């Protein structure tokens, strides 16, 4: 297989001045924002997973306000396509698998760093800046937030165009990520003309971890570890021939239905350093992704769900400002069918992006498909251009083996690490016929009709 070595050449990858929904709101419009010097992107192939990261459950109260004080600086520590036989479930390769991931199947896009910073009151300065040159995002974890009533904390980018507010009383909390390489943290105190509040001991805010997003250069250094199995060459990847996936916005005029449907998908940032794709299923507050991406409510609480992370122009470098919400409750999950159904906080703010519907019928061989996705965490791309030959993005086998016999649909649509959890839609019905989870050419997804029957009481 000829592997494309530069999948984001001409593709949009940019600085996001992020908006937040529900309890977290951001200032400004939903228009496009500027590009960053180094954007997130990797050669599109899967690599092996190893090593754990810990997760914690944050408070569900998150609001936004601009910070104002001048910060101090905290220095960081620190293919040729060939016929492939079906394989047993234990031999399959999860699409988003990356070295160092918490769970097999998530695309690793950052690292967790230990820091020791105390802010506020007698213990430390009222503000600090956490700067990691070249980082694609900075996400802070608070071990302690001991503040008095009326005081609050903000985390923002340097120009305060992305800023989130947090109230006192909750320890062990992840903040929403700040896009770019710098985050400013500030403790805001209520009016205290006599200075009595500032003299109180035992109060303060402790930052103990930072999740730093990899730059493009660092992401490209993740070693490729192709899976070699009986009957395979060791060169199998998820780009099946020349990469034909394109920025979603490129479909706006040529295939408006696919473009509108792509709005319903979301970029999932899990545990601060890992990625998958998810999407709204049905009109209610329901999201669907893979079980190998997200399993428990505790994991959902620490998952950022980004909607509208799309290019503003075809082949450009600016992106629309995404709407970020937190994951909430896991409602149903299953390993064999590799799905997780969950809700989000701030549903009212993401409802406008629409939803997708599961097809209750299994697709026939040759059915043309398209796959909106966040490969390697990039802005939304769609595999399967309208009018393209069916052989590249079409049903290859409607009776394929996934984690169990007859569970999957196989296809040669182009996908990559981070695409796990993406919807695979039929061009005939514009409904979801598979939940993508395996790479390998053919790639495969769990049958949509099986998921529709399993989840009908929720939908």
CSV table of N, CA and C in Angstrom, one decimal, residues 200-281:
chain,number,residue,atom,x,y,z
A,200,UNK,N,-5.7,34.5,55.6
A,200,UNK,CA,-6.1,33.2,56.0
A,200,UNK,C,-5.2,32.1,55.5
A,201,UNK,N,-4.7,31.3,56.5
A,201,UNK,CA,-3.8,30.2,56.1
A,201,UNK,C,-4.6,29.0,55.6
A,202,UNK,N,-4.0,28.1,54.9
A,202,UNK,CA,-4.6,26.8,54.5
A,202,UNK,C,-5.5,27.0,53.3
A,203,UNK,N,-5.5,28.2,52.7
A,203,UNK,CA,-6.3,28.3,51.5
A,203,UNK,C,-5.3,28.4,50.3
A,204,UNK,N,-5.8,28.0,49.1
A,204,UNK,CA,-5.0,28.1,47.9
A,204,UNK,C,-5.5,27.1,46.9
A,205,UNK,N,-4.9,27.2,45.7
A,205,UNK,CA,-5.2,26.3,44.6
A,205,UNK,C,-3.9,25.6,44.2
A,206,UNK,N,-4.0,24.2,44.1
A,206,UNK,CA,-2.8,23.4,43.8
A,206,UNK,C,-3.0,22.8,42.4
A,207,UNK,N,-2.0,23.1,41.5
A,207,UNK,CA,-2.0,22.5,40.2
A,207,UNK,C,-0.9,21.4,40.3
A,208,UNK,N,-1.3,20.1,40.1
A,208,UNK,CA,-0.4,19.0,40.2
A,208,UNK,C,-0.1,18.3,38.9
A,209,UNK,N,-0.9,18.5,37.9
A,209,UNK,CA,-0.6,17.8,36.6
A,209,UNK,C,-1.0,18.8,35.4
A,210,UNK,N,-0.3,18.6,34.3
A,210,UNK,CA,-0.6,19.3,33.1
A,210,UNK,C,-0.6,18.3,32.0
A,211,UNK,N,-1.6,18.3,31.1
A,211,UNK,CA,-1.7,17.5,29.9
A,211,UNK,C,-1.2,18.5,28.8
A,212,UNK,N,-0.2,18.1,28.1
A,212,UNK,CA,0.4,19.0,27.1
A,212,UNK,C,0.2,18.3,25.7
A,213,UNK,N,-0.5,18.9,24.8
A,213,UNK,CA,-0.7,18.3,23.5
A,213,UNK,C,0.5,18.3,22.6
A,214,UNK,N,0.8,17.2,22.0
A,214,UNK,CA,1.9,17.1,21.1
A,214,UNK,C,1.9,18.1,20.0
A,215,UNK,N,3.0,18.6,19.6
A,215,UNK,CA,3.1,19.4,18.3
A,215,UNK,C,3.1,18.4,17.2
A,216,UNK,N,2.9,19.0,16.0
A,216,UNK,CA,2.9,18.1,14.8
A,216,UNK,C,4.2,17.3,14.7
A,217,UNK,N,5.3,17.9,14.9
A,217,UNK,CA,6.6,17.2,14.8
A,217,UNK,C,6.7,16.1,15.8
A,218,UNK,N,6.3,16.3,17.1
A,218,UNK,CA,6.3,15.3,18.1
A,218,UNK,C,5.3,14.1,17.7
A,219,UNK,N,4.1,14.5,17.2
A,219,UNK,CA,3.2,13.5,16.8
A,219,UNK,C,3.7,12.6,15.7
A,220,UNK,N,4.5,13.1,14.8
A,220,UNK,CA,5.0,12.3,13.7
A,220,UNK,C,6.1,11.4,14.2
A,221,UNK,N,6.7,11.6,15.4
A,221,UNK,CA,7.7,10.7,15.8
A,221,UNK,C,7.2,9.5,16.5
A,222,UNK,N,5.9,9.4,16.8
A,222,UNK,CA,5.3,8.2,17.4
A,222,UNK,C,5.7,7.0,16.5
A,223,UNK,N,6.3,6.0,17.0
A,223,UNK,CA,6.8,4.9,16.1
A,223,UNK,C,5.7,4.1,15.5
A,224,UNK,N,5.9,3.8,14.2
A,224,UNK,CA,4.9,2.9,13.5
A,224,UNK,C,5.2,1.5,13.9
A,225,UNK,N,4.2,0.8,14.4
A,225,UNK,CA,4.3,-0.6,14.8
A,225,UNK,C,3.3,-1.5,14.1
A,226,UNK,N,3.5,-1.8,12.8
A,226,UNK,CA,2.5,-2.5,12.1
A,226,UNK,C,2.3,-3.9,12.7
A,227,UNK,N,1.0,-4.3,12.7
A,227,UNK,CA,0.7,-5.7,13.2
A,227,UNK,C,0.9,-6.7,12.2
A,228,UNK,N,1.7,-7.7,12.4
A,228,UNK,CA,2.0,-8.8,11.5
A,228,UNK,C,1.2,-10.0,12.0
A,229,UNK,N,0.3,-10.5,11.1
A,229,UNK,CA,-0.5,-11.7,11.5
A,229,UNK,C,-0.4,-12.8,10.4
A,230,UNK,N,-0.8,-14.0,10.6
A,230,UNK,CA,-0.8,-15.0,9.6
A,230,UNK,C,-1.5,-14.5,8.3
A,231,UNK,N,-0.9,-14.6,7.2
A,231,UNK,CA,-1.6,-14.2,5.9
A,231,UNK,C,-1.5,-12.8,5.6
A,232,UNK,N,-0.7,-12.0,6.5
A,232,UNK,CA,-0.6,-10.6,6.2
A,232,UNK,C,0.9,-10.2,6.0
A,233,UNK,N,1.1,-9.1,5.4
A,233,UNK,CA,2.5,-8.7,5.0
A,233,UNK,C,3.1,-7.8,6.1
A,234,UNK,N,2.4,-7.3,7.0
A,234,UNK,CA,3.0,-6.3,7.9
A,234,UNK,C,2.9,-4.9,7.4
A,235,UNK,N,2.4,-4.7,6.2
A,235,UNK,CA,2.3,-3.4,5.7
A,235,UNK,C,0.9,-2.8,5.7
A,236,UNK,N,0.0,-3.6,6.3
A,236,UNK,CA,-1.4,-3.1,6.3
A,236,UNK,C,-1.6,-1.8,7.1
A,237,UNK,N,-2.3,-0.9,6.6
A,237,UNK,CA,-2.6,0.3,7.2
A,237,UNK,C,-4.1,0.6,7.0
A,238,UNK,N,-4.6,1.8,7.4
A,238,UNK,CA,-6.0,2.1,7.3
A,238,UNK,C,-6.2,3.1,6.1
A,239,UNK,N,-5.1,3.5,5.4
A,239,UNK,CA,-5.3,4.2,4.2
A,239,UNK,C,-5.2,3.2,3.1
A,240,UNK,N,-6.3,2.9,2.5
A,240,UNK,CA,-6.4,1.8,1.5
A,240,UNK,C,-6.2,2.3,0.1
A,241,UNK,N,-5.0,2.4,-0.3
A,241,UNK,CA,-4.6,3.0,-1.6
A,241,UNK,C,-4.4,4.5,-1.3
A,242,UNK,N,-4.4,5.4,-2.4
A,242,UNK,CA,-4.2,6.8,-2.2
A,242,UNK,C,-5.3,7.3,-1.3
A,243,UNK,N,-4.9,8.3,-0.4
A,243,UNK,CA,-5.9,8.8,0.6
A,243,UNK,C,-6.8,9.7,-0.1
A,244,UNK,N,-8.1,9.4,-0.1
A,244,UNK,CA,-9.1,10.2,-0.8
A,244,UNK,C,-10.0,11.0,0.2
A,245,UNK,N,-9.7,10.9,1.5
A,245,UNK,CA,-10.5,11.7,2.4
A,245,UNK,C,-10.2,13.2,2.3
A,246,UNK,N,-11.1,14.1,2.6
A,246,UNK,CA,-11.0,15.5,2.3
A,246,UNK,C,-11.6,16.3,3.5
A,247,UNK,N,-11.2,17.5,3.7
A,247,UNK,CA,-11.8,18.4,4.7
A,247,UNK,C,-13.3,18.4,4.4
A,248,UNK,N,-14.1,18.3,5.5
A,248,UNK,CA,-15.5,18.3,5.4
A,248,UNK,C,-16.1,19.5,4.6
A,249,UNK,N,-15.5,20.6,4.8
A,249,UNK,CA,-16.0,21.8,4.2
A,249,UNK,C,-15.9,21.8,2.6
A,250,UNK,N,-15.0,20.9,2.1
A,250,UNK,CA,-14.9,20.7,0.7
A,250,UNK,C,-16.1,20.1,0.1
A,251,UNK,N,-17.0,19.5,0.9
A,251,UNK,CA,-18.2,18.9,0.4
A,251,UNK,C,-19.4,19.8,0.5
A,252,UNK,N,-19.2,21.1,1.0
A,252,UNK,CA,-20.3,22.0,1.2
A,252,UNK,C,-21.2,22.2,0.0
A,253,UNK,N,-20.5,22.4,-1.2
A,253,UNK,CA,-21.3,22.6,-2.4
A,253,UNK,C,-21.4,21.4,-3.2
A,254,UNK,N,-20.4,20.5,-3.2
A,254,UNK,CA,-20.5,19.3,-4.1
A,254,UNK,C,-21.3,18.2,-3.5
A,255,UNK,N,-21.4,18.1,-2.2
A,255,UNK,CA,-22.2,17.1,-1.5
A,255,UNK,C,-22.7,17.6,-0.2
A,256,UNK,N,-23.7,18.6,-0.3
A,256,UNK,CA,-24.2,19.3,0.9
A,256,UNK,C,-24.8,18.4,2.0
A,257,UNK,N,-25.4,17.2,1.5
A,257,UNK,CA,-26.0,16.3,2.5
A,257,UNK,C,-24.9,15.7,3.4
A,258,UNK,N,-23.8,15.3,2.8
A,258,UNK,CA,-22.7,14.7,3.6
A,258,UNK,C,-22.1,15.8,4.5
A,259,UNK,N,-22.0,17.0,4.0
A,259,UNK,CA,-21.4,18.1,4.8
A,259,UNK,C,-22.3,18.4,6.0
A,260,UNK,N,-23.6,18.5,5.9
A,260,UNK,CA,-24.5,18.7,7.0
A,260,UNK,C,-24.4,17.6,8.0
A,261,UNK,N,-24.4,16.3,7.5
A,261,UNK,CA,-24.3,15.2,8.4
A,261,UNK,C,-23.1,15.2,9.2
A,262,UNK,N,-22.0,15.7,8.6
A,262,UNK,CA,-20.7,15.7,9.4
A,262,UNK,C,-20.7,16.6,10.6
A,263,UNK,N,-21.7,17.6,10.6
A,263,UNK,CA,-21.8,18.5,11.8
A,263,UNK,C,-22.1,17.7,13.0
A,264,UNK,N,-22.7,16.5,12.9
A,264,UNK,CA,-23.2,15.8,14.1
A,264,UNK,C,-22.1,15.0,14.8
A,265,UNK,N,-20.8,15.0,14.2
A,265,UNK,CA,-19.8,14.3,14.9
A,265,UNK,C,-18.9,15.2,15.8
A,266,UNK,N,-18.2,14.6,16.7
A,266,UNK,CA,-17.4,15.4,17.7
A,266,UNK,C,-16.1,14.7,17.9
A,267,UNK,N,-15.1,15.6,18.2
A,267,UNK,CA,-13.8,15.2,18.6
A,267,UNK,C,-13.7,15.0,20.1
A,268,UNK,N,-13.4,13.8,20.5
A,268,UNK,CA,-13.3,13.4,21.9
A,268,UNK,C,-11.9,13.5,22.5
A,269,UNK,N,-11.6,14.3,23.4
A,269,UNK,CA,-10.4,14.4,24.1
A,269,UNK,C,-10.5,13.7,25.5
A,270,UNK,N,-9.9,12.5,25.6
A,270,UNK,CA,-10.2,11.7,26.8
A,270,UNK,C,-9.0,11.7,27.7
A,271,UNK,N,-9.2,11.9,29.0
A,271,UNK,CA,-8.1,11.9,30.0
A,271,UNK,C,-7.0,12.9,29.7
A,272,UNK,N,-7.3,13.9,28.9
A,272,UNK,CA,-6.3,14.9,28.6
A,272,UNK,C,-5.3,14.6,27.5
A,273,UNK,N,-5.1,13.4,27.1
A,273,UNK,CA,-4.0,13.0,26.2
A,273,UNK,C,-4.4,12.1,25.1
A,274,UNK,N,-5.7,11.7,25.0
A,274,UNK,CA,-6.1,10.7,24.0
A,274,UNK,C,-7.3,11.1,23.2
A,275,UNK,N,-7.5,10.5,22.0
A,275,UNK,CA,-8.6,11.0,21.1
A,275,UNK,C,-9.3,9.8,20.5
A,276,UNK,N,-10.6,10.0,20.3
A,276,UNK,CA,-11.5,9.2,19.5
A,276,UNK,C,-12.5,10.1,18.8
A,277,UNK,N,-13.4,9.6,18.1
A,277,UNK,CA,-14.5,10.3,17.5
A,277,UNK,C,-15.8,9.8,18.1
A,278,UNK,N,-16.7,10.7,18.2
A,278,UNK,CA,-18.1,10.4,18.7
A,278,UNK,C,-19.1,11.1,17.9
A,279,UNK,N,-20.4,10.8,18.0
A,279,UNK,CA,-21.4,11.5,17.3
A,279,UNK,C,-22.8,11.4,18.0
A,280,UNK,N,-23.6,12.4,17.7
A,280,UNK,CA,-25.0,12.4,18.2
A,280,UNK,C,-25.8,11.4,17.5
A,281,UNK,N,-26.5,10.5,18.2
A,281,UNK,CA,-27.4,9.5,17.7
A,281,UNK,C,-28.8,9.8,18.1
